Amino acid sequence: MERRDFFKKAIAVAGSAAIGGTAAEAGETVHPVDNRKVSDIAFPQKRPLITYSDRPPLLETPREVFTSALTPNDLFFVRWHMPMIPTYINPRTFFININGLVENEIKISLEELKTAFEQVELTAVLQCGGNSRTAFKPTASGIQWGVGAMGCARWKGVRLKDVLKKAGLKNEAAWISFNGEDKAVYNETANFVRELKLEDLNDDIILAYEMNGEELPYLNGYPLRLIIPGLYSDSWIKMISNITVTKEKQKLHFMDHAYRVPDNECECETPENLVQKTKPIEEMNVNSIIGYPSTGSKVRNASDLIVRGVAFDGGHGIKKVQISIDGGKIWEDARLDDGTQGRYAYRSFTYTFKPKKSGKLTIMCKATNEKGEEQPFAKDIKWNHGGYKYNGIDEVTIEVV
Amino acid sequence: MTSLTKSILILLFMSTTLFAESDSGITIPYVDFPMKEGKGMYSTKGKCNMCHSFGYVINQGLQSKKFWREKVIKMIVIFKAPIKSEEDIETVTNYLFEHYGNGELE
């Protein structure tokens, strides 16, 4: 059996020399896996979601949820790195520690956060850098997400800047590292620690204790998590309990190896020629998803169909969302919501039309941001080994009856 | 109802729900990710289900032998999985490739 496969492989390689690389050899992208079913087991404070693991919990939001501008807490996706997560936190004894290069090492209670600092609220999209990773062929390392490793919520908390000011930063301070209460099972495994350059600190980065007007669900980081609007969520530490200020960047697996893309113009590479120089994934690409209908939906011929979805980017703001029902040749503007939730939030959109003939029909959506960046077709996205930053034009195929 | 009493009621409602939620912890359900029976299953179970569920492993889909081997090595090098011998690496790789393989060596 292995011999036969070896042959198949040898033929593929020989062929690629002639035609300049087979698709699989070169690395390609397709539409991410769609329509996975939710599990029949609901996790605490959640409705049933697409479930990849219980330890640590890895839960994906189904496509149907992306019809509204805010994602309900109980439908919000879940991603932990370390499997040992506290299942009870006493809000009255919880503290966040600020230490390292500060004038005063301090502990701040939840109560103090809520009363002694200016309270701020903002709406922001939380999206895993590996959302839609199933688009990448060959398989990129990491969780094999469909389109649902994202959500948008209204966050309430205090500015990170204000908390650091309270402790007083020393002159040499240059890096801030964050750690949460989740722990590795094995004591030699490094914890999930992330860092931020002090110069990247801005007023929109907050420590949030509220999500859509409620406490954070445990699985989304109760009682406190870091919110970094516009950036992928790799540093949005959950159950955050420690902040350390340092002069030098620390050596950390999750900073130095994970969540990085090739440091070149296309942020791309090929499986057999990985780029050595990498950079953090950081700002989110412009993206949009159709929430309704979904692939397989049956709709009536010649009757109004309202396509609904959401669009967002890294904070420049969405300029337009367009819909195509002819495979991407003609694009028509969808109607955007009023945008009052701000530049880091989802813009929900609708597009109404009457299907004109029965049979299969593919609906595509494409967003363009204020910078003029627009989503590429799925096949035009370039491969990277971590499967990060996918933002191909979304599509669903329905049946008109 | 005046708008003032309305907002007081809303406030009351909100603060009670906020307290109610935080006073009890959660229980994370156990989800079974059954492993396919076969040579090396017990060894793989012991080694690969130690830090996370088997769901995390099979979520990668069917993969090549090289992919599985590299994954096992990543677990050892990066996360310090206590897998010491080349023989153990072989056993686990073979089990994963046999049952969760795509038929390709590379």
XYZ file of C-alpha atoms in Angstrom:
507
model
C 0.000 0.000 0.000
C 2.739 2.399 0.925
C 4.549 1.437 -2.236
C 1.582 2.358 -4.388
C 1.298 5.722 -2.646
C 4.950 6.282 -3.139
C 4.355 5.792 -6.840
C 1.431 8.171 -6.920
C 3.605 10.711 -5.202
C 6.526 10.164 -7.577
C 4.223 10.736 -10.538
C 2.826 13.904 -8.996
C 6.316 15.248 -8.419
C 7.479 14.338 -11.917
C 4.424 16.030 -13.382
C 4.964 19.153 -11.405
C 8.439 19.607 -12.831
C 6.884 19.849 -16.272
C 3.949 22.128 -15.477
C 5.542 24.186 -12.763
C 4.024 22.735 -9.604
C 0.805 20.870 -8.995
C -1.762 22.666 -6.930
C -1.138 20.578 -3.841
C 2.616 20.991 -4.067
C 2.415 24.736 -4.495
C -0.151 25.352 -1.767
C -3.552 26.635 -2.738
C -6.748 27.908 -1.202
C -10.346 26.861 -1.674
C -13.587 27.734 0.095
C -13.406 26.777 3.777
C -15.392 23.762 4.977
C -18.997 24.806 5.453
C -22.172 23.551 7.058
C -20.661 21.436 9.827
C -23.353 20.448 12.306
C -23.555 21.717 15.850
C -22.999 19.153 18.578
C -25.883 17.831 20.661
C -23.933 18.649 23.814
C -24.182 22.258 24.951
C -21.277 23.728 26.927
C -22.032 25.825 30.028
C -23.622 29.213 29.274
C -23.665 28.271 25.589
C -26.139 26.915 23.104
C -24.914 23.898 21.127
C -22.032 24.893 18.841
C -19.735 23.100 16.399
C -17.481 21.182 18.797
C -13.888 20.155 18.052
C -12.619 19.436 21.545
C -13.748 19.491 25.160
C -10.293 19.718 26.681
C -9.554 22.504 25.958
C -12.987 23.630 24.723
C -12.901 24.536 21.025
C -16.300 25.639 19.751
C -17.241 27.257 16.451
C -20.229 29.498 15.735
C -22.489 28.268 12.920
C -22.890 30.509 9.863
C -26.571 31.262 10.543
C -25.535 33.482 13.465
C -23.844 35.991 11.173
C -27.066 37.755 10.254
C -26.923 40.253 13.099
C -24.447 42.964 14.023
C -23.885 41.615 17.533
C -23.165 37.973 18.286
C -25.085 36.698 21.322
C -22.804 35.562 24.145
C -24.214 32.047 24.157
C -23.416 31.629 20.451
C -19.955 33.184 20.598
C -17.084 30.920 19.493
C -14.612 29.529 22.041
C -10.891 28.958 21.709
C -8.477 28.105 24.520
C -4.842 27.109 24.222
C -4.317 25.551 27.617
C -6.718 22.841 28.740
C -6.778 23.539 32.484
C -9.299 26.308 32.891
C -10.652 27.339 36.290
C -14.326 26.380 36.466
C -14.998 28.699 39.369
C -13.702 32.190 39.982
C -14.849 34.189 42.962
C -15.419 37.721 41.691
C -14.922 39.118 45.169
C -11.428 37.719 45.564
C -10.250 37.990 41.968
C -7.342 40.357 41.342
C -5.293 41.349 38.363
C -1.595 41.822 39.165
C 0.537 44.516 37.558
C 4.250 44.028 38.045
C 7.722 44.261 36.515
C 9.059 47.666 35.540
C 6.468 49.698 37.432
C 6.795 52.162 40.299
C 4.362 50.166 42.436
C 3.469 46.523 41.925
C -0.270 46.504 42.410
C -3.275 44.175 42.538
C -6.601 45.502 41.347
C -9.910 43.880 42.264
C -12.909 43.702 39.942
C -14.754 46.076 42.234
C -11.932 48.596 41.988
C -11.804 48.274 38.206
C -15.509 49.041 38.073
C -15.382 52.034 40.412
C -11.931 53.646 40.488
C -11.306 53.970 36.744
C -13.052 55.651 33.836
C -15.469 53.108 32.316
C -15.357 52.725 28.557
C -17.518 50.831 26.090
C -16.850 49.865 22.512
C -18.029 47.333 19.965
C -15.353 45.192 18.360
C -14.974 42.036 16.305
C -13.097 39.170 17.930
C -11.705 36.868 15.264
C -9.149 34.065 15.478
C -6.200 34.592 13.122
C -6.842 31.062 11.852
C -10.535 31.570 11.078
C -11.439 29.615 7.891
C -8.168 27.691 8.074
C -9.776 24.753 6.195
C -9.340 26.914 3.078
C -5.614 26.161 2.998
C -4.291 23.146 1.064
C -2.193 21.329 2.098
C -3.567 21.511 5.649
C -2.059 24.321 7.708
C -1.285 23.542 11.355
C -3.897 24.515 13.900
C -7.626 24.163 14.455
C -9.437 23.365 11.234
C -12.024 26.104 11.454
C -14.839 26.823 9.036
C -16.028 30.450 8.802
C -17.218 30.734 12.409
C -14.168 31.500 14.553
C -15.390 35.047 14.963
C -18.013 37.193 16.663
C -18.772 40.794 17.474
C -19.712 42.127 20.909
C -20.114 45.322 22.857
C -17.358 45.322 25.467
C -17.271 47.339 28.659
C -14.259 47.833 30.868
C -11.344 50.112 31.576
C -8.429 51.299 29.467
C -5.268 49.246 29.795
C -3.429 52.561 29.661
C -5.181 53.805 32.802
C -4.388 50.628 34.708
C -0.709 50.839 33.753
C -0.687 54.502 34.737
C -1.972 53.601 38.168
C 1.027 51.313 38.667
C 3.350 53.887 37.089
C 5.576 52.777 34.215
C 9.319 53.063 34.719
C 11.418 54.795 32.069
C 12.942 51.636 30.611
C 9.532 49.965 30.145
C 9.138 48.782 26.535
C 7.070 45.556 26.503
C 3.917 44.458 28.311
C 3.134 40.759 28.694
C -0.215 39.216 29.546
C -1.159 35.905 31.092
C -4.476 34.357 31.993
C -5.624 31.710 34.441
C -5.567 28.816 31.978
C -2.722 26.409 32.579
C -0.974 23.621 30.725
C -1.569 20.070 31.992
C 2.099 19.251 31.960
C 4.326 21.472 34.058
C 7.011 21.718 31.395
C 4.665 23.100 28.739
C 4.999 26.882 28.476
C 1.910 28.891 29.376
C 0.080 31.011 26.861
C 1.754 34.365 27.369
C 1.451 37.189 24.861
C 3.193 40.538 24.563
C 2.439 43.991 23.286
C 4.958 46.703 22.445
C 4.408 49.670 24.715
C 4.487 51.978 21.682
C 1.460 50.100 20.279
C -0.642 50.878 23.329
C -3.680 52.995 22.463
C -6.903 54.245 24.039
C -9.031 51.519 22.477
C -7.250 48.638 24.204
C -9.352 47.737 27.217
C -9.658 45.205 30.001
C -13.292 44.155 29.649
C -15.502 42.640 32.332
C -18.749 42.931 30.376
C -19.831 41.542 27.021
C -23.117 42.611 25.431
C -24.353 43.945 28.768
C -23.664 40.750 30.712
C -20.701 39.295 32.503
C -18.346 37.457 30.175
C -19.234 33.790 29.864
C -16.574 31.650 31.582
C -15.596 30.172 28.241
C -15.011 33.630 26.786
C -12.736 34.640 29.640
C -14.763 35.465 32.761
C -14.208 37.655 34.699
C -11.822 39.808 32.646
C -10.250 39.744 29.212
C -8.083 41.935 27.070
C -9.705 43.593 24.034
C -7.457 44.847 21.227
C -9.846 46.201 18.568
C -8.832 45.754 14.954
C -6.306 43.004 15.634
C -6.816 39.252 15.356
C -7.562 37.783 18.767
C -4.271 36.006 19.488
C -3.473 38.538 22.223
C -6.981 39.033 23.609
C -5.997 37.097 26.744
C -8.914 35.478 28.592
C -9.265 35.305 32.410
C -6.402 37.756 32.419
C -4.778 37.882 35.843
C -1.243 39.072 35.280
C 0.448 41.919 33.441
C 4.233 42.173 33.539
C 6.155 45.140 32.179
C 9.663 44.469 30.846
C 12.476 46.219 29.032
C 13.325 43.388 26.644
C 11.060 41.214 24.593
C 10.793 37.782 26.242
C 11.394 34.483 24.478
C 7.938 32.965 24.082
C 6.748 30.194 21.775
C 3.366 31.769 21.207
C 4.975 35.080 20.221
C 8.025 33.861 18.337
C 6.574 30.913 16.403
C 2.793 30.950 16.470
C 0.556 33.600 14.905
C 3.116 34.759 12.387
C 3.042 35.131 8.607
C 5.857 35.503 6.061
C 7.374 38.970 6.210
C 6.889 39.733 2.508
C 4.431 41.756 0.447
C 1.964 38.881 -0.201
C 2.442 37.345 3.286
C 2.719 34.066 1.429
C 4.987 31.107 0.859
C 4.897 27.556 -0.504
C 5.011 24.338 1.512
C 8.389 23.344 0.125
C 9.832 26.822 0.382
C 8.838 28.297 3.716
C 9.864 31.888 4.294
C 12.295 32.272 7.211
C 11.556 35.877 8.100
C 8.120 36.241 9.683
C 6.010 38.948 11.302
C 2.991 38.943 13.665
C -0.430 38.580 12.014
C -1.837 41.724 13.683
C -4.403 43.792 11.765
C -7.476 42.011 10.429
C -8.054 41.806 6.679
C -11.299 43.116 5.228
C -13.846 40.301 5.312
C -17.552 39.492 4.984
C -19.759 36.465 5.528
C -23.252 35.585 4.376
C -25.375 34.506 7.357
C -28.520 33.732 5.396
C -29.175 31.835 3.250
C -26.718 28.988 3.721
C -25.674 26.278 1.309
C -28.573 23.885 0.821
C -31.281 26.423 1.739
C -34.366 26.025 -0.436
C -36.046 29.234 -1.554
C -39.063 29.975 -3.734
C -38.623 31.086 -7.300
C -39.715 34.660 -8.092
C -40.249 35.540 -4.466
C -38.252 38.078 -2.409
C -35.095 36.659 -0.900
C -33.270 38.779 1.686
C -29.584 37.936 1.870
C -28.104 38.902 5.249
C -24.572 39.015 6.487
C -21.821 40.921 8.246
C -18.671 42.737 7.099
C -15.681 44.157 8.988
C -12.003 44.995 8.769
C -9.144 46.072 11.024
C -10.661 49.438 11.909
C -10.568 51.540 8.748
C -14.282 50.972 8.317
C -16.380 49.264 5.666
C -17.129 51.284 2.547
C -19.333 48.848 0.694
C -20.498 45.261 0.474
C -21.450 43.875 -2.914
C -23.379 40.813 -3.959
C -23.001 38.739 -7.098
C -25.362 36.035 -8.298
C -23.579 35.349 -11.584
C -20.292 33.922 -10.322
C -18.564 37.239 -9.691
C -19.067 39.090 -12.980
C -21.718 41.631 -11.974
C -21.636 43.072 -8.460
C -24.460 45.041 -6.872
C -24.335 47.070 -3.690
C -25.910 45.598 -0.588
C -27.515 47.889 1.960
C -25.388 48.553 5.041
C -26.650 49.261 8.562
C -26.128 52.775 9.956
C -22.659 52.004 11.277
C -23.274 53.565 14.682
C -21.415 50.756 16.454
C -18.123 52.183 15.221
C -15.251 51.222 12.970
C -14.252 48.045 14.812
C -17.738 46.526 14.707
C -19.572 44.344 12.202
C -21.556 46.240 9.605
C -24.591 44.113 8.945
C -25.889 44.135 5.397
C -28.960 43.068 3.447
C -29.586 42.525 -0.233
C -33.040 41.768 -1.555
C -33.763 40.168 -4.901
C -36.086 37.705 -6.612
C -34.449 34.562 -8.000
C -35.510 34.250 -11.616
C -35.179 30.582 -12.419
C -35.263 27.341 -10.538
C -32.186 25.239 -9.896
C -28.941 25.877 -8.052
C -27.885 29.454 -7.458
C -24.605 30.701 -5.986
C -24.608 33.948 -4.019
C -21.302 35.712 -3.315
C -20.493 38.702 -1.117
C -17.481 40.982 -1.220
C -16.531 43.803 1.135
C -14.340 46.830 0.419
C -12.951 49.008 3.211
C -12.344 52.746 3.402
C -8.730 52.185 2.389
C -9.964 50.652 -0.864
C -8.881 47.117 0.037
C -11.312 44.487 -1.236
C -11.626 40.778 -0.661
C -9.973 38.519 -3.238
C -11.609 35.413 -4.689
C -10.957 32.345 -2.530
C -8.626 30.830 -5.119
C -6.537 34.022 -5.287
C -5.603 33.959 -1.598
C -1.986 32.923 -1.187
C -0.998 30.029 1.060
C 0.879 30.433 4.358
C 1.922 27.613 6.670
C -0.121 28.765 9.657
C -3.312 29.178 7.634
C -3.743 32.748 8.861
C -5.653 35.814 7.658
C -7.943 34.121 5.107
C -10.451 36.587 3.688
C -11.660 35.057 0.438
C -14.992 36.121 -1.076
C -17.684 34.075 0.662
C -20.308 32.112 -1.238
C -23.317 29.921 -0.573
C -25.192 27.763 -3.048
C -28.934 27.557 -2.621
C -31.687 25.705 -4.403
C -34.425 27.717 -6.049
C -37.643 25.693 -6.250
C -44.836 53.099 33.909
C -42.663 56.221 33.987
C -39.338 56.009 32.256
C -37.597 56.409 35.634
C -39.274 53.385 37.205
C -38.649 51.557 33.981
C -34.934 52.207 34.157
C -34.801 51.310 37.840
C -36.491 48.026 37.034
C -34.047 47.391 34.224
C -31.139 48.156 36.548
C -32.506 45.833 39.200
C -33.006 43.098 36.674
C -29.501 43.514 35.321
C -27.774 43.484 38.671
C -29.573 40.366 39.835
C -28.641 38.464 36.698
C -25.056 39.651 37.039
C -24.831 38.297 40.580
C -26.659 35.097 39.868
C -24.239 34.113 37.145
C -21.022 34.661 39.009
C -21.917 32.789 42.174
C -21.800 29.357 40.674
C -18.985 27.947 38.629
C -19.312 25.807 35.539
C -18.851 22.157 34.684
C -17.278 21.463 31.333
C -18.975 18.445 29.774
C -16.987 15.405 28.764
C -17.195 14.766 25.036
C -16.168 11.362 23.789
C -13.856 11.289 20.773
C -13.587 7.516 20.296
C -10.278 6.215 18.956
C -10.208 3.581 16.233
C -9.115 0.175 17.548
C -5.772 -1.057 16.325
C -2.108 -1.611 16.964
C -0.644 1.243 19.007
C -4.000 2.601 20.188
C -3.238 2.320 23.887
C 0.197 3.800 23.504
C -1.185 6.695 21.462
C -4.015 7.215 23.924
C -1.568 7.512 26.800
C 0.681 9.901 24.938
C -1.665 12.060 22.891
C -4.617 12.442 25.240
C -2.532 13.591 28.150
C -2.613 17.327 27.490
C -5.723 17.605 25.350
C -8.621 15.591 24.002
C -8.277 13.294 21.012
C -10.718 15.629 19.277
C -7.914 18.150 19.000
C -5.846 15.559 17.133
C -8.461 14.260 14.672
C -9.708 17.760 13.912
C -6.693 17.944 11.566
C -8.443 15.509 9.217
C -6.851 12.632 7.327
C -3.173 13.372 6.809
C 0.091 12.031 5.417
C 2.590 10.034 7.390
C 5.017 12.944 7.290
C 2.333 15.271 8.670
C 1.630 12.987 11.643
C 5.283 12.401 12.338
C 5.994 16.122 12.338
C 3.021 16.725 14.591
C 4.293 14.203 17.134
C 7.720 15.827 17.025
C 6.203 19.290 17.426
C 4.472 18.085 20.601
C 7.782 16.845 21.972
C 9.953 19.793 20.981
C 7.572 22.655 21.630
C 5.178 21.452 24.306
C 7.605 19.015 25.980
C 5.436 15.919 25.523
C 7.246 13.213 27.505
C 7.801 10.854 24.578
C 11.377 9.710 24.854
C 12.219 6.990 22.336
C 12.282 6.895 18.547
C 10.339 3.641 18.904
C 7.459 5.426 20.662
C 7.422 8.119 17.988
C 7.171 5.348 15.377
C 4.329 3.570 17.179
C 2.248 6.720 17.502
C 2.967 7.909 13.956
C 2.069 4.510 12.528
C -1.144 4.315 14.510
C -2.224 7.813 13.430
C -1.309 7.196 9.800
C -2.973 3.793 9.722
C -6.290 5.099 11.050
C -6.234 8.807 10.288
C -4.024 8.782 7.218
C -4.690 10.011 3.693
C -2.592 7.282 2.101
C 0.250 9.651 1.217
C 3.669 9.235 2.744
C 4.454 12.908 2.363
